[in-house]
Amino acid sequence: MILSVANKYEIQIGTISQANFDWLSSKNYAGWVLFADENTAELCLPRIEEFLPEDTPVIVVPEGELNKNLETCQDMWEDLFAAGVGRRWCAICLGGGVLEDMAGFVSSTYKRGIDFLQIPTTLLSMVDSSVGGKLGIDFNQVKNSIGVFNDPIAVWIDPVFLETLPLREIRSGYGEIIKHGLIADRDQWDKIKTITDLSTVDWETIIPSSVNIKREIVLEDPFEKGLRKALNFGHTIGHAIESYWLETDLRLFHGEAVAAGMIMESWLSTQLEALSSDELREITDYCLSMYGHQSIPEDSLPELLALMQQDKKNEDHRVNFTLLSAAGKARINATAEEELIVEAIRYYNGLAHA
Amino acid sequence: MILSVANKYEIQIGTISQANFDWLSSKNYAGWVLFADENTAELCLPRIEEFLPEDTPVIVVPEGELNKNLETCQDMWEDLFAAGVGRRWCAICLGGGVLEDMAGFVSSTYKRGIDFLQIPTTLLSMVDSSVGGKLGIDFNQVKNSIGVFNDPIAVWIDPVFLETLPLREIRSGYGEIIKHGLIADRDQWDKIKTITDLSTVDWETIIPSSVNIKREIVLEDPFEKGLRKALNFGHTIGHAIESYWLETDLRLFHGEAVAAGMIMESWLSTQLEALSSDELREITDYCLSMYGHQSIPEDSLPELLALMQQDKKNEDHRVNFTLLSAAGKARINATAEEELIVEAIRYYNGLAHA
């Protein structure tokens, strides 16, 4: 399956084969360089190694969000120089969202930009970060606060890499698939909510429709001036929870935080938009059944609210939300008072023993 | 005088007035932030301060090429955060090439890019760096090696700022004006070579024609795939000399290094291209009359050649030159053997007592 993004580049979903690298060869780059993280270098690189020239420089970076920073970028830029990479080279970025955001940013700024290709290896990066051109790193304790918008020359999504992932990681990425259905495609949501076992999902079918929803939104609004904010559903509260938990021992995955965020923001949608209480119940039940429940301590509320205030999408110091007017229909640029946000969190906490 | 760049933005050459800031106000930014360096904050900011709201955050960075690095960028990003600058703000960049390259890069990457406006304050930045979208910083001992291509929302060139500059700085920028004539406009070169006193030049006439030459070249080839390399005339050897002298006590300005580079690359042009010996003599005499002579020590040759090898524009380890087939006509992608480059340097050294 091939999805074209505004005739600028193509997203291929299916097995990566010699044909892919024949196409890359036909572009006549002066050389290829490969970025991977510690995990993908070990688990994913062997699956494509046979297609690469033996002297391809491989730059391996430490994995994880905590390393998505300027220090790692400096190492990567230095490694590119050391490998003699020139402006007519192409970087192949093999990894999850962290690696792809960072390697894409490093490529886009090295010698004012070299071409790069993305091979996402996690479900999250397949359906989310590999579409849309958002690249960057964390800075000043703010996620993705330094970066650029730039497109890869191609995205190759091969579900075979999902076999390398622990189930919890798959479940995390699945949160974005739920979100795509809820904000833009009622039919997709109706299909998704029947899924109960992530180990038996037919990814070759689910991924293309999810990627396509994101693709259509991004094409309408590449620089997040309006519609693209729809993708923020579940993320205003979700990001705050994710950041807050980063500082604690208990690690919360992105999709887990977003699932909780979607429940709370669905509750807000019943208060501020036309989402029905039946729909709220359906969303709440499904997210709880897939992600369980993680109570939010009362004493974390001030910090959570402060984190929401810092979001890039805010204007004039009001917290910006994307809410639902129905399942399958988003409404951007909603705002909520602090009291109501606190009520939403308490609604979620009240589900603990539901 | 207004020059439009591909309908994307306009370059105004003339007095900056309230009308400029009325136009900026009409764009409805959430706020303005101003970048300046230590010198422009003191000498140039007072000329536009009356047009800025009193609470405009002003971010002052240390001046000079040695500060055009990632550490300064980090300070600038942190200052933007501290000032509460959001994505819908506009940055006003008031300074020479170093400040403009760096503040443009910082703006283009802060929260994945905010709009920025350039007010160049040196002759060099007026005719060179403010057109063409090249932004960036020095990294790993290589000039401009990290950066992006991105356009400002407007460029306001006000020759009044030239009054704040020492003559040597003006003469440095004037090197690019000579270059623009030599690579693309015989008439402009014929006009320029009659200029002997830089303190009496009518900048309001000279700057627009020079900016226009660069503008036309950049429009044809925004990402330096071909034609734009014409702008590299004098710079292959010039940059190497400039980098080499950076490490010595004797400071050589960019235009001074480029003037010497143009003499040497004109000599190469008589060997490898159709440039006549009369034209070589004319170029040599004019550059020497304006810039004097600075002998290049024989023992610096190995390092100079190594520096030329590192240039971003090289492919396949051969040193890439832009040469002249005639005064007013450039030929890109020429290459020269090391022996010939050494001969060119010796030609220049032989002019010491000419």
mmCIF file with all atom_site columns, N, CA, C and O in Angstrom, chain B residues 213-233:
data_model
loop_
_atom_site.group_PDB
_atom_site.id
_atom_site.type_symbol
_atom_site.label_atom_id
_atom_site.label_alt_id
_atom_site.label_comp_id
_atom_site.label_asym_id
_atom_site.label_entity_id
_atom_site.label_seq_id
_atom_site.pdbx_PDB_ins_code
_atom_site.Cartn_x
_atom_site.Cartn_y
_atom_site.Cartn_z
_atom_site.occupancy
_atom_site.B_iso_or_equiv
_atom_site.pdbx_formal_charge
_atom_site.auth_seq_id
_atom_site.auth_comp_id
_atom_site.auth_asym_id
_atom_site.auth_atom_id
_atom_site.pdbx_PDB_model_num
ATOM 1  N N  . ILE B 1 213 ? 21.345 41.420 -8.001  1.00 0.00 ? 213 ILE B N  1
ATOM 2  C CA . ILE B 1 213 ? 22.116 40.343 -8.634  1.00 0.00 ? 213 ILE B CA 1
ATOM 3  C C  . ILE B 1 213 ? 22.020 39.083 -7.789  1.00 0.00 ? 213 ILE B C  1
ATOM 4  O O  . ILE B 1 213 ? 21.721 38.003 -8.271  1.00 0.00 ? 213 ILE B O  1
ATOM 5  N N  . LYS B 1 214 ? 22.231 39.248 -6.492  1.00 0.00 ? 214 LYS B N  1
ATOM 6  C CA . LYS B 1 214 ? 22.165 38.084 -5.622  1.00 0.00 ? 214 LYS B CA 1
ATOM 7  C C  . LYS B 1 214 ? 20.761 37.486 -5.609  1.00 0.00 ? 214 LYS B C  1
ATOM 8  O O  . LYS B 1 214 ? 20.585 36.269 -5.672  1.00 0.00 ? 214 LYS B O  1
ATOM 9  N N  . ARG B 1 215 ? 19.771 38.362 -5.549  1.00 0.00 ? 215 ARG B N  1
ATOM 10 C CA . ARG B 1 215 ? 18.375 37.917 -5.517  1.00 0.00 ? 215 ARG B CA 1
ATOM 11 C C  . ARG B 1 215 ? 18.056 37.051 -6.745  1.00 0.00 ? 215 ARG B C  1
ATOM 12 O O  . ARG B 1 215 ? 17.445 35.983 -6.643  1.00 0.00 ? 215 ARG B O  1
ATOM 13 N N  . GLU B 1 216 ? 18.489 37.502 -7.915  1.00 0.00 ? 216 GLU B N  1
ATOM 14 C CA . GLU B 1 216 ? 18.170 36.750 -9.136  1.00 0.00 ? 216 GLU B CA 1
ATOM 15 C C  . GLU B 1 216 ? 18.842 35.380 -9.147  1.00 0.00 ? 216 GLU B C  1
ATOM 16 O O  . GLU B 1 216 ? 18.252 34.394 -9.575  1.00 0.00 ? 216 GLU B O  1
ATOM 17 N N  . ILE B 1 217 ? 20.055 35.326 -8.649  1.00 0.00 ? 217 ILE B N  1
ATOM 18 C CA . ILE B 1 217 ? 20.757 34.044 -8.604  1.00 0.00 ? 217 ILE B CA 1
ATOM 19 C C  . ILE B 1 217 ? 20.080 33.096 -7.619  1.00 0.00 ? 217 ILE B C  1
ATOM 20 O O  . ILE B 1 217 ? 19.837 31.927 -7.910  1.00 0.00 ? 217 ILE B O  1
ATOM 21 N N  . VAL B 1 218 ? 19.723 33.627 -6.454  1.00 0.00 ? 218 VAL B N  1
ATOM 22 C CA . VAL B 1 218 ? 19.126 32.782 -5.417  1.00 0.00 ? 218 VAL B CA 1
ATOM 23 C C  . VAL B 1 218 ? 17.747 32.284 -5.846  1.00 0.00 ? 218 VAL B C  1
ATOM 24 O O  . VAL B 1 218 ? 17.364 31.142 -5.571  1.00 0.00 ? 218 VAL B O  1
ATOM 25 N N  . LEU B 1 219 ? 17.011 33.120 -6.557  1.00 0.00 ? 219 LEU B N  1
ATOM 26 C CA . LEU B 1 219 ? 15.685 32.700 -7.014  1.00 0.00 ? 219 LEU B CA 1
ATOM 27 C C  . LEU B 1 219 ? 15.782 31.529 -7.984  1.00 0.00 ? 219 LEU B C  1
ATOM 28 O O  . LEU B 1 219 ? 14.944 30.636 -7.986  1.00 0.00 ? 219 LEU B O  1
ATOM 29 N N  . GLU B 1 220 ? 16.819 31.544 -8.797  1.00 0.00 ? 220 GLU B N  1
ATOM 30 C CA . GLU B 1 220 ? 17.011 30.451 -9.761  1.00 0.00 ? 220 GLU B CA 1
ATOM 31 C C  . GLU B 1 220 ? 17.371 29.145 -9.055  1.00 0.00 ? 220 GLU B C  1
ATOM 32 O O  . GLU B 1 220 ? 17.073 28.066 -9.549  1.00 0.00 ? 220 GLU B O  1
ATOM 33 N N  . ASP B 1 221 ? 18.032 29.261 -7.929  1.00 0.00 ? 221 ASP B N  1
ATOM 34 C CA . ASP B 1 221 ? 18.611 28.071 -7.299  1.00 0.00 ? 221 ASP B CA 1
ATOM 35 C C  . ASP B 1 221 ? 18.649 28.236 -5.789  1.00 0.00 ? 221 ASP B C  1
ATOM 36 O O  . ASP B 1 221 ? 19.701 28.385 -5.185  1.00 0.00 ? 221 ASP B O  1
ATOM 37 N N  . PRO B 1 222 ? 17.473 28.186 -5.141  1.00 0.00 ? 222 PRO B N  1
ATOM 38 C CA . PRO B 1 222 ? 17.434 28.492 -3.710  1.00 0.00 ? 222 PRO B CA 1
ATOM 39 C C  . PRO B 1 222 ? 18.288 27.573 -2.845  1.00 0.00 ? 222 PRO B C  1
ATOM 40 O O  . PRO B 1 222 ? 18.795 28.003 -1.812  1.00 0.00 ? 222 PRO B O  1
ATOM 41 N N  . PHE B 1 223 ? 18.457 26.294 -3.232  1.00 0.00 ? 223 PHE B N  1
ATOM 42 C CA . PHE B 1 223 ? 19.129 25.352 -2.332  1.00 0.00 ? 223 PHE B CA 1
ATOM 43 C C  . PHE B 1 223 ? 20.541 24.995 -2.756  1.00 0.00 ? 223 PHE B C  1
ATOM 44 O O  . PHE B 1 223 ? 21.076 23.965 -2.379  1.00 0.00 ? 223 PHE B O  1
ATOM 45 N N  . GLU B 1 224 ? 21.130 25.869 -3.577  1.00 0.00 ? 224 GLU B N  1
ATOM 46 C CA . GLU B 1 224 ? 22.531 25.702 -3.954  1.00 0.00 ? 224 GLU B CA 1
ATOM 47 C C  . GLU B 1 224 ? 22.812 24.348 -4.591  1.00 0.00 ? 224 GLU B C  1
ATOM 48 O O  . GLU B 1 224 ? 23.749 23.650 -4.209  1.00 0.00 ? 224 GLU B O  1
ATOM 49 N N  . LYS B 1 225 ? 21.979 24.000 -5.555  1.00 0.00 ? 225 LYS B N  1
ATOM 50 C CA . LYS B 1 225 ? 22.227 22.761 -6.299  1.00 0.00 ? 225 LYS B CA 1
ATOM 51 C C  . LYS B 1 225 ? 23.126 23.072 -7.498  1.00 0.00 ? 225 LYS B C  1
ATOM 52 O O  . LYS B 1 225 ? 23.772 22.196 -8.043  1.00 0.00 ? 225 LYS B O  1
ATOM 53 N N  . GLY B 1 226 ? 23.102 24.320 -7.974  1.00 0.00 ? 226 GLY B N  1
ATOM 54 C CA . GLY B 1 226 ? 23.893 24.632 -9.159  1.00 0.00 ? 226 GLY B CA 1
ATOM 55 C C  . GLY B 1 226 ? 24.295 26.094 -9.206  1.00 0.00 ? 226 GLY B C  1
ATOM 56 O O  . GLY B 1 226 ? 25.209 26.522 -8.509  1.00 0.00 ? 226 GLY B O  1
ATOM 57 N N  . LEU B 1 227 ? 23.514 26.864 -9.998  1.00 0.00 ? 227 LEU B N  1
ATOM 58 C CA . LEU B 1 227 ? 23.857 28.262 -10.270 1.00 0.00 ? 227 LEU B CA 1
ATOM 59 C C  . LEU B 1 227 ? 24.315 29.062 -9.049  1.00 0.00 ? 227 LEU B C  1
ATOM 60 O O  . LEU B 1 227 ? 25.215 29.891 -9.123  1.00 0.00 ? 227 LEU B O  1
ATOM 61 N N  . ARG B 1 228 ? 23.666 28.818 -7.913  1.00 0.00 ? 228 ARG B N  1
ATOM 62 C CA . ARG B 1 228 ? 23.972 29.610 -6.735  1.00 0.00 ? 228 ARG B CA 1
ATOM 63 C C  . ARG B 1 228 ? 25.445 29.519 -6.343  1.00 0.00 ? 228 ARG B C  1
ATOM 64 O O  . ARG B 1 228 ? 25.978 30.412 -5.677  1.00 0.00 ? 228 ARG B O  1
ATOM 65 N N  . LYS B 1 229 ? 26.081 28.440 -6.749  1.00 0.00 ? 229 LYS B N  1
ATOM 66 C CA . LYS B 1 229 ? 27.502 28.314 -6.445  1.00 0.00 ? 229 LYS B CA 1
ATOM 67 C C  . LYS B 1 229 ? 28.308 29.441 -7.064  1.00 0.00 ? 229 LYS B C  1
ATOM 68 O O  . LYS B 1 229 ? 29.457 29.671 -6.679  1.00 0.00 ? 229 LYS B O  1
ATOM 69 N N  . ALA B 1 230 ? 27.731 30.147 -8.051  1.00 0.00 ? 230 ALA B N  1
ATOM 70 C CA . ALA B 1 230 ? 28.422 31.293 -8.648  1.00 0.00 ? 230 ALA B CA 1
ATOM 71 C C  . ALA B 1 230 ? 28.846 32.277 -7.562  1.00 0.00 ? 230 ALA B C  1
ATOM 72 O O  . ALA B 1 230 ? 29.897 32.920 -7.644  1.00 0.00 ? 230 ALA B O  1
ATOM 73 N N  . LEU B 1 231 ? 28.025 32.376 -6.518  1.00 0.00 ? 231 LEU B N  1
ATOM 74 C CA . LEU B 1 231 ? 28.308 33.312 -5.427  1.00 0.00 ? 231 LEU B CA 1
ATOM 75 C C  . LEU B 1 231 ? 29.563 32.925 -4.663  1.00 0.00 ? 231 LEU B C  1
ATOM 76 O O  . LEU B 1 231 ? 30.046 33.677 -3.826  1.00 0.00 ? 231 LEU B O  1
ATOM 77 N N  . ASN B 1 232 ? 30.051 31.749 -4.956  1.00 0.00 ? 232 ASN B N  1
ATOM 78 C CA . ASN B 1 232 ? 31.228 31.253 -4.255  1.00 0.00 ? 232 ASN B CA 1
ATOM 79 C C  . ASN B 1 232 ? 32.538 31.801 -4.823  1.00 0.00 ? 232 ASN B C  1
ATOM 80 O O  . ASN B 1 232 ? 33.614 31.565 -4.268  1.00 0.00 ? 232 ASN B O  1
ATOM 81 N N  . PHE B 1 233 ? 32.450 32.559 -5.922  1.00 0.00 ? 233 PHE B N  1
ATOM 82 C CA . PHE B 1 233 ? 33.675 33.105 -6.522  1.00 0.00 ? 233 PHE B CA 1
ATOM 83 C C  . PHE B 1 233 ? 34.502 33.869 -5.471  1.00 0.00 ? 233 PHE B C  1
ATOM 84 O O  . PHE B 1 233 ? 33.977 34.684 -4.720  1.00 0.00 ? 233 PHE B O  1
#
